[in-house]
Short mmCIF file of C-alpha atoms in Angstrom, two decimals:
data_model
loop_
_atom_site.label_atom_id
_atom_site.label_comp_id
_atom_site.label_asym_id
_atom_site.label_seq_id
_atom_site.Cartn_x
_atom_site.Cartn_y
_atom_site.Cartn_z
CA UNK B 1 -14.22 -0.76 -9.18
CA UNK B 2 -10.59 1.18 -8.66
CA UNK B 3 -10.02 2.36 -5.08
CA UNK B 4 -6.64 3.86 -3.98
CA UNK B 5 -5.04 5.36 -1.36
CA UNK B 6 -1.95 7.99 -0.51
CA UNK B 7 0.79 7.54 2.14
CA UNK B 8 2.43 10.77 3.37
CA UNK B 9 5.83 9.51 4.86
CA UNK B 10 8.66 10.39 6.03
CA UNK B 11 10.56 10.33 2.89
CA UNK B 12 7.61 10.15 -0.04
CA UNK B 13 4.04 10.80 -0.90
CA UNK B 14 2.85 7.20 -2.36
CA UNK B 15 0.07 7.25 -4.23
CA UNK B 16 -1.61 3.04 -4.79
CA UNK B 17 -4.16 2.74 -7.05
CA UNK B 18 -5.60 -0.98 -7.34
CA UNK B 19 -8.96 -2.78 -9.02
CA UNK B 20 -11.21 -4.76 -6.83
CA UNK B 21 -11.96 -8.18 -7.65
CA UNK B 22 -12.35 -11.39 -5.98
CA UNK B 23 -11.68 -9.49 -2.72
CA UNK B 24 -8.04 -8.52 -3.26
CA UNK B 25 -7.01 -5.00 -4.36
CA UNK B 26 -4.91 -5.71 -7.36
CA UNK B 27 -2.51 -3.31 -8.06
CA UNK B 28 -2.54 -1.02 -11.11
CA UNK B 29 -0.30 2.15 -10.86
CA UNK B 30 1.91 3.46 -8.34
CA UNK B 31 3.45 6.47 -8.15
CA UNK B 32 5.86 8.17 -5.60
CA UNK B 33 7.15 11.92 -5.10
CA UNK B 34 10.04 12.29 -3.05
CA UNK B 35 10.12 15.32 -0.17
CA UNK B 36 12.33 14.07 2.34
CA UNK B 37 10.33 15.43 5.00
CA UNK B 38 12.48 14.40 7.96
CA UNK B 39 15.15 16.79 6.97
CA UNK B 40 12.28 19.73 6.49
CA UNK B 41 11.60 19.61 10.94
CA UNK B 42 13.09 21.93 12.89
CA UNK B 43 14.39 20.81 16.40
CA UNK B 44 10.83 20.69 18.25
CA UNK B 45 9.76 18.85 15.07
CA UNK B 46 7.55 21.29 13.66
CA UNK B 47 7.51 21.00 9.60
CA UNK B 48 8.47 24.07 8.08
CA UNK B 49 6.35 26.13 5.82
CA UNK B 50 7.90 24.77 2.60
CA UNK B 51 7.62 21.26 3.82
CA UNK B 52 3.75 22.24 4.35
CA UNK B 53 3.41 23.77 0.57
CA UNK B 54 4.99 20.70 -0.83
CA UNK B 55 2.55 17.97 1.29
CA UNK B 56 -0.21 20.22 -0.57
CA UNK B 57 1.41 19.98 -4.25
CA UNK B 58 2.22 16.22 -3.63
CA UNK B 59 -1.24 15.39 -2.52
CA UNK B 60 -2.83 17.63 -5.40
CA UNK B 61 -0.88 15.56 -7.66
CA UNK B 62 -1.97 12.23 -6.13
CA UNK B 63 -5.00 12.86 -6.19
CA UNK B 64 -5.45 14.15 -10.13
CA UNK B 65 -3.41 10.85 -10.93
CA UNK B 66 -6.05 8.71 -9.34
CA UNK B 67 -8.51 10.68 -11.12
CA UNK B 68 -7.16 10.20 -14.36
CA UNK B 69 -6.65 6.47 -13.79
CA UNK B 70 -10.01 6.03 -12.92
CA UNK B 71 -9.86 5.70 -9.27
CA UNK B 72 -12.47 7.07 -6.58
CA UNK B 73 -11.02 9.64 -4.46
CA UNK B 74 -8.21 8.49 -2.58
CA UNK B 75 -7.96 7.82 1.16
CA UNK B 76 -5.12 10.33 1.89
CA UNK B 77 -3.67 9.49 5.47
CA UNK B 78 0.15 10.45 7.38
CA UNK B 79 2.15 8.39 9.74
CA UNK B 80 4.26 9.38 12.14
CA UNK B 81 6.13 12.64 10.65
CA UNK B 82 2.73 14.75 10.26
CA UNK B 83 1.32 12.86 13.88
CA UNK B 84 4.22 14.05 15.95
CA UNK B 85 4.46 17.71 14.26
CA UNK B 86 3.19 20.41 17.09
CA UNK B 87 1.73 21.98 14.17
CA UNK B 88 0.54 18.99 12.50
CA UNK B 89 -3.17 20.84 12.86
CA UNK B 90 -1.64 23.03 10.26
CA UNK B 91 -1.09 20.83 8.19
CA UNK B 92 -4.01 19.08 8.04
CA UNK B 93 -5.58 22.36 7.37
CA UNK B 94 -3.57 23.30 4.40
CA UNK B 95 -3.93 20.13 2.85
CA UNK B 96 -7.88 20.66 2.96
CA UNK B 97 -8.24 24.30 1.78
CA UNK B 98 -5.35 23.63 -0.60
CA UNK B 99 -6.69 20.40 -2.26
CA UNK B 100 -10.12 19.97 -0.45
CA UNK B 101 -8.80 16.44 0.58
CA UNK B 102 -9.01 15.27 3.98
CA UNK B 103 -6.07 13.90 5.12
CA UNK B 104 -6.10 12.01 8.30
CA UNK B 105 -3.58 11.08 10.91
CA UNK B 106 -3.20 7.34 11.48
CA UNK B 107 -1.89 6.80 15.51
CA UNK B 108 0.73 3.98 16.25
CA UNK B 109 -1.74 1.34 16.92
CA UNK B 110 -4.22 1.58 13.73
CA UNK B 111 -1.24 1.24 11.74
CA UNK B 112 -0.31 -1.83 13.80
CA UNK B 113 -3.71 -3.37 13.23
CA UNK B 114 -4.01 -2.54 9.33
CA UNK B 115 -0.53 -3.82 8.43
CA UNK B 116 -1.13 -7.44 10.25
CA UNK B 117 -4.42 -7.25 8.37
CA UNK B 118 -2.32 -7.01 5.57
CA UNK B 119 0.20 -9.65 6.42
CA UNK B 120 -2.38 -11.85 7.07
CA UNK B 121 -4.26 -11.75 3.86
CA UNK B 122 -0.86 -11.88 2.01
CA UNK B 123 0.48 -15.09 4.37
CA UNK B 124 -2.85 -16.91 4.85
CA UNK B 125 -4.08 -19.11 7.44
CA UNK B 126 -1.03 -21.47 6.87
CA UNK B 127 1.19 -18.98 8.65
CA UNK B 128 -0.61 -19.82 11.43
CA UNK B 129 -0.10 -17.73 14.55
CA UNK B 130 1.12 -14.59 13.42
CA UNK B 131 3.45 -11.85 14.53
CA UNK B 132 3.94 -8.21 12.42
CA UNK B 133 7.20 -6.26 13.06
CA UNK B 134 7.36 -2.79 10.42
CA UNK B 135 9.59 -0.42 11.21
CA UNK B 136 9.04 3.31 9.89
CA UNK B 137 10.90 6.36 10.07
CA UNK B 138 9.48 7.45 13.57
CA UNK B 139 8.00 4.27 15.16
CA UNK B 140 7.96 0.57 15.79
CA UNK B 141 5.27 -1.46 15.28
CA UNK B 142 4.24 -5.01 16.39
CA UNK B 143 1.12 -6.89 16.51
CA UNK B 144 0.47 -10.24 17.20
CA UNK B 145 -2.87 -12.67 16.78
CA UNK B 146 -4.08 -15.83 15.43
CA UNK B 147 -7.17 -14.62 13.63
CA UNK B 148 -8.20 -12.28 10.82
CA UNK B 149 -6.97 -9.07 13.15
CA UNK B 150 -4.20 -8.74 15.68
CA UNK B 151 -4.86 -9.78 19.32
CA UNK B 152 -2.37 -7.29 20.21
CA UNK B 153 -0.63 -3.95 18.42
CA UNK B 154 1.20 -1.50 19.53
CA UNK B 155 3.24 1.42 18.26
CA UNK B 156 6.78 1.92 20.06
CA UNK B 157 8.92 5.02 19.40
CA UNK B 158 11.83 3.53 17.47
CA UNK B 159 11.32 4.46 13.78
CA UNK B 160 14.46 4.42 12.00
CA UNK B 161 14.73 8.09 11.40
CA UNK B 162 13.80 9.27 14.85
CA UNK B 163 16.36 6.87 16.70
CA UNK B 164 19.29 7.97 14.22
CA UNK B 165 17.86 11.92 14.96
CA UNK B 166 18.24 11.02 18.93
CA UNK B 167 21.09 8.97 19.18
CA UNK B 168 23.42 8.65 15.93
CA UNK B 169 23.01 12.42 14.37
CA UNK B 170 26.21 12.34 13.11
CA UNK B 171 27.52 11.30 9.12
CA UNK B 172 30.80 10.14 10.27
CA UNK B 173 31.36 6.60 11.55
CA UNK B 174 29.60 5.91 15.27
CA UNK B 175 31.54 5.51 17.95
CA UNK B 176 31.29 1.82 20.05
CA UNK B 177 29.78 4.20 22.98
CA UNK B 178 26.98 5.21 20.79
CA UNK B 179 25.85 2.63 19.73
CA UNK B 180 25.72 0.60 22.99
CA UNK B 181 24.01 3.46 24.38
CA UNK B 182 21.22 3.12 21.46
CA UNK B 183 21.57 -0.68 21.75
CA UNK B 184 20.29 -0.27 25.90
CA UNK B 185 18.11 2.38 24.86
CA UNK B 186 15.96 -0.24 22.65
CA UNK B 187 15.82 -3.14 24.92
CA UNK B 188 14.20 -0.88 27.64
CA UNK B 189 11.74 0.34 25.34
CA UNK B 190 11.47 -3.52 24.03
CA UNK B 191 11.33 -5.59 26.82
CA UNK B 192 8.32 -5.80 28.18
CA UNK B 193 6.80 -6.26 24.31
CA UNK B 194 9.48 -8.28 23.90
CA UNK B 195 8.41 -10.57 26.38
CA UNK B 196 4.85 -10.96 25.26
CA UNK B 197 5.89 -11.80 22.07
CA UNK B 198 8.08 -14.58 23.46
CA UNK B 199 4.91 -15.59 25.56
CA UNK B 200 2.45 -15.69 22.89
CA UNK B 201 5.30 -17.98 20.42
CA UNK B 202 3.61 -17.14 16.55
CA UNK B 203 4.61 -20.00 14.07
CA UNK B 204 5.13 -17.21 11.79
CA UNK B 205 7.07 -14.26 12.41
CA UNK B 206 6.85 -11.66 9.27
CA UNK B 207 8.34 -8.14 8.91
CA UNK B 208 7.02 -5.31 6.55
CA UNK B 209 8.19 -1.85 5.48
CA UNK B 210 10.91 -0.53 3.55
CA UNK B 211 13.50 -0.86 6.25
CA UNK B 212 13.15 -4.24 6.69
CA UNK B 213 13.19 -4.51 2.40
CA UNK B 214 15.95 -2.95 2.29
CA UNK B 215 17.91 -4.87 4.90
CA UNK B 216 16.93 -8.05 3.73
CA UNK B 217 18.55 -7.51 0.08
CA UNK B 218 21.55 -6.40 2.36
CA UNK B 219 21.53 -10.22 3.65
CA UNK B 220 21.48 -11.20 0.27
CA UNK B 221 17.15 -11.66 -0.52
CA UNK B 222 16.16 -11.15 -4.72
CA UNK B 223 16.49 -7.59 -5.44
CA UNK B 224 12.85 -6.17 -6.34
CA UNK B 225 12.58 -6.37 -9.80
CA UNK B 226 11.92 -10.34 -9.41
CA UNK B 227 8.82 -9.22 -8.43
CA UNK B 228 6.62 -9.59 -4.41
CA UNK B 229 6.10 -13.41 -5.31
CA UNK B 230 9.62 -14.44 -4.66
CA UNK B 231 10.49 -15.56 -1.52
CA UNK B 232 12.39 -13.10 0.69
CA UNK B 233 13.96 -13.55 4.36
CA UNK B 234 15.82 -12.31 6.71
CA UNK B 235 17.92 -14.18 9.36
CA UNK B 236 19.18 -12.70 13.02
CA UNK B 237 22.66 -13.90 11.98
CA UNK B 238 22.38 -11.72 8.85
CA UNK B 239 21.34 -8.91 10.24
CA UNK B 240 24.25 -9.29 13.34
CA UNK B 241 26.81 -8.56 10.42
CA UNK B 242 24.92 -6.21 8.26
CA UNK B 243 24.24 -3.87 11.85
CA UNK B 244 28.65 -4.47 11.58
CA UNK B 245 28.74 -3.33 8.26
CA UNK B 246 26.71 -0.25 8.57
CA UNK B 247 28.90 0.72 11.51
CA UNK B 248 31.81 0.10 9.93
CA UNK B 249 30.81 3.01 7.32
CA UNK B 250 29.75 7.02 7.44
CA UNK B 251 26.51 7.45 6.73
CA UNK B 252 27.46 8.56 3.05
CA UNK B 253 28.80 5.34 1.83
CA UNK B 254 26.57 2.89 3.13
CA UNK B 255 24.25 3.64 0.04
CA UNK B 256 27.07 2.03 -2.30
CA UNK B 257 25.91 -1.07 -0.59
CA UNK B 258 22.97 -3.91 -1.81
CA UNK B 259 19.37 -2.64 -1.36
CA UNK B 260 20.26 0.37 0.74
CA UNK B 261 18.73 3.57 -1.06
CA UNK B 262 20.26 7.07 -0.54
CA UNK B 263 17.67 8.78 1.04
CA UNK B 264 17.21 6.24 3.67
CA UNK B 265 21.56 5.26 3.85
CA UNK B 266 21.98 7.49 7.17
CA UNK B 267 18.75 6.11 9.04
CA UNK B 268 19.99 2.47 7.39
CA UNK B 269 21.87 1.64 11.01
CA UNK B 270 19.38 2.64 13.69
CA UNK B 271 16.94 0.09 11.40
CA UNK B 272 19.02 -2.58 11.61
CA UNK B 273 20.03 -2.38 14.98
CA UNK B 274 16.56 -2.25 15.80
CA UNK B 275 15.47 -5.15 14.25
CA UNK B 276 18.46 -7.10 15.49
CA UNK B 277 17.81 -5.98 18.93
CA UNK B 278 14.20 -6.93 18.51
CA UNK B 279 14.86 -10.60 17.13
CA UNK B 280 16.86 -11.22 19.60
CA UNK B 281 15.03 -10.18 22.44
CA UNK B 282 11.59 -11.69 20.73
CA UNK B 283 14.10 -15.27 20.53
CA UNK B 284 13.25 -14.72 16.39
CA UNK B 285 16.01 -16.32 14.16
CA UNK B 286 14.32 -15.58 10.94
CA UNK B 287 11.88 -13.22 9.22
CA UNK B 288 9.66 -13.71 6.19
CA UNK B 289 9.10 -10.32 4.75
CA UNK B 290 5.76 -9.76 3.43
CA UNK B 291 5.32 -7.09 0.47
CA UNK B 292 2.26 -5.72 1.76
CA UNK B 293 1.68 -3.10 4.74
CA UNK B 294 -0.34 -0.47 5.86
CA UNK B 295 -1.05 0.73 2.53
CA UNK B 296 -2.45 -2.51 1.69
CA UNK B 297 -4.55 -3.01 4.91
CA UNK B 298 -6.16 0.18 4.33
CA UNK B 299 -7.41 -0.74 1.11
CA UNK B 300 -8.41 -4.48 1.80
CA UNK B 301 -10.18 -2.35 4.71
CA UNK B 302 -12.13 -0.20 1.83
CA UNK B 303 -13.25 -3.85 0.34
CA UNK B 304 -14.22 -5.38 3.48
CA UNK B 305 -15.80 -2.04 5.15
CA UNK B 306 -17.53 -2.91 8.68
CA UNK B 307 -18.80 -6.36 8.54
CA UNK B 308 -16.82 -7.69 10.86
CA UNK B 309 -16.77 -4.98 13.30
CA UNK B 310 -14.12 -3.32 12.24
CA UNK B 311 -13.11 0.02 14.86
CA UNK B 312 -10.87 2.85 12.97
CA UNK B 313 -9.31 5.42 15.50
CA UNK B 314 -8.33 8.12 12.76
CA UNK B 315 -7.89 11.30 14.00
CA UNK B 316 -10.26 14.62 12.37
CA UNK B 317 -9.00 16.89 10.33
CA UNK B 318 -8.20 19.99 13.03
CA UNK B 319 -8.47 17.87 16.14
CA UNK B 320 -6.15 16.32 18.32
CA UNK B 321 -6.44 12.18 18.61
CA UNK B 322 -8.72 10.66 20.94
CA UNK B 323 -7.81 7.65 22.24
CA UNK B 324 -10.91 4.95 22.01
CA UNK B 325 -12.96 7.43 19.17
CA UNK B 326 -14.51 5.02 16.03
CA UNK B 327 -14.29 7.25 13.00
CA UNK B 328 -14.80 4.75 9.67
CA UNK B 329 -12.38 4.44 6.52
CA UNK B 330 -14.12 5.86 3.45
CA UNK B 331 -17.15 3.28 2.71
CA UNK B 332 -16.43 0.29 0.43
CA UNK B 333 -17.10 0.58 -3.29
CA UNK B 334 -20.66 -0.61 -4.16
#
């Protein structure tokens, strides 16, 4: 059986398209279009119309890609760039009439909860003890737990994108005021998470997303094309200098340096002082960074379906979310 699923983000539309055996969604074909959403909302962060048609086309063209691999239809879902639009209705609309896809709103939490479902199966029950930290372009997440699904998740507002929107808009280089007034502005929203994490002590601390990715080839992990099975890392004394090195550089240049990709090389600073601020305060000197995230948990969610009493809180097509409402991921292939 093929399943697969599409990510709409803050900077692509990913389309994942794996087989099912043994459990594990092996992966077959990827594809990604770039839209660069973030720079498409306004000031109140509505998406403009053009960012709307090109959600549609990109979806549309997911979708026939999975089709012509083989794959069932794909579980289409957004993060945080469709979920804090005040017209994301809209856009959930226009993705349905245009493509007759559903495409569903994932709040802070879920994604917490799928991507240490995905960290787990990637880590195993060696890791012990786990702790998740994935940073996206409008929120934090972190989830903690010692089982099969996090004992605790939660969904902070310190993406990358939205922190360098707030609090470093400019290109040129930031000043020292600036960024201690980001710095103070992520502890408070930290600290009391921060402390739990401290209380609860994983074995394994593990970080997913492309922020983190990218930062840790910064510190000097394999570059991608040595494939997920290498190991990566990333220490707190790494990332003190790289958050120096970013600083040290307008927003334009730091994509001449390792791992960091243009479209992310202005947001590249708020992520890594993020995740420095967050090691620090968590007492974590060093990472493992795991390959697979959200995009992963949804589809190891597809294979495992409900057995273990799994509870999705996915938000309908034209409705606001409702906190505590159990809507299920597409059933799992027969």
């Amino acid at each position: 059986m093929r399943i697969s699923v599409v990510d709409v983000g803050s900077h692509t539309v990913r389309l994942a398209i794996a087989d099912v055996r043994d459990g594990a969604p092996l992966p077959v074909h990827t594809t990604k279009s770039r839209l660069r959403l973030a720079e498409e909302v306004d000031g109140e962060r509505r998406l403009g119309a053009r960012a709307v048609e090109r959600i549609v086309e990109a979806v549309a063209d997911a979708c026939a890609e999975a089709e012509r691999w083989g794959s069932d239809e794909p579980f289409v879902f957004a993060t945080a760039v469709v979920r804090d639009a005040p017209n994301r209705d809209e856009v959930l609309s226009a993705v349905e009439q245009g493509t007759g896809v559903r495409l569903r709103v994932l709040p802070g939490e879920v994604e917490a909860e799928l991507t240490f479902l995905a960290a787990r199966r990637w880590m195993g029950w060696r890791a012990g003890p786990l702790g998740v930290l994935d940073i996206g372009g409008g929120t934090l997440e972190v989830a903690l737990g010692r089982g099969r699904l996090p004992d605790f998740a939660v969904s902070l507002p310190l993406g990358a994108r939205r922190l360098t929107r707030d609090h470093l808009p400019g290109a040129d280089v930031p000043t020292e005021a600036a960024l201690k007034e980001l710095r103070r502005h992520v502890r408070h929203q930290l600290r009391d998470v921060a402390a739990r994490v401290r209380w609860e002590g994983p074995i394994t601390m593990t970080a997913t997303s492309r922020t983190f990715t990218q930062l840790a080839r910064l510190c000097g992990a394999p570059a991608g094309r040595h494939g997920p099975f290498v190991g990566r890392s990333l220490t707190r004394k790494a990332l003190r200098s790289a958050v120096a090195e970013l600083a040290s550089l307008p927003a334009g240049r730091r994509a001449e340096l390792p791992g960091i990709s243009a479209p992310r090389a202005s947001q590249s600073l708020a992520g890594a002082l993020v995740g420095h601020t967050a090691m620090k305060l968590m007492d974590i000197r060093e990472l493992v960074v795991c390959p697979w995230a959200v995009r992963e948990g949804i589809l190891l969610q597809r294979i495992e379906g409900e057995a273990q009493g799994w509870s999705d809180r996915l938000a309908p097509a034209t409705q606001p979310p409702v906190t505590g409402a159990k809507l299920r991921l597409a059933a799992p292939p027969q």
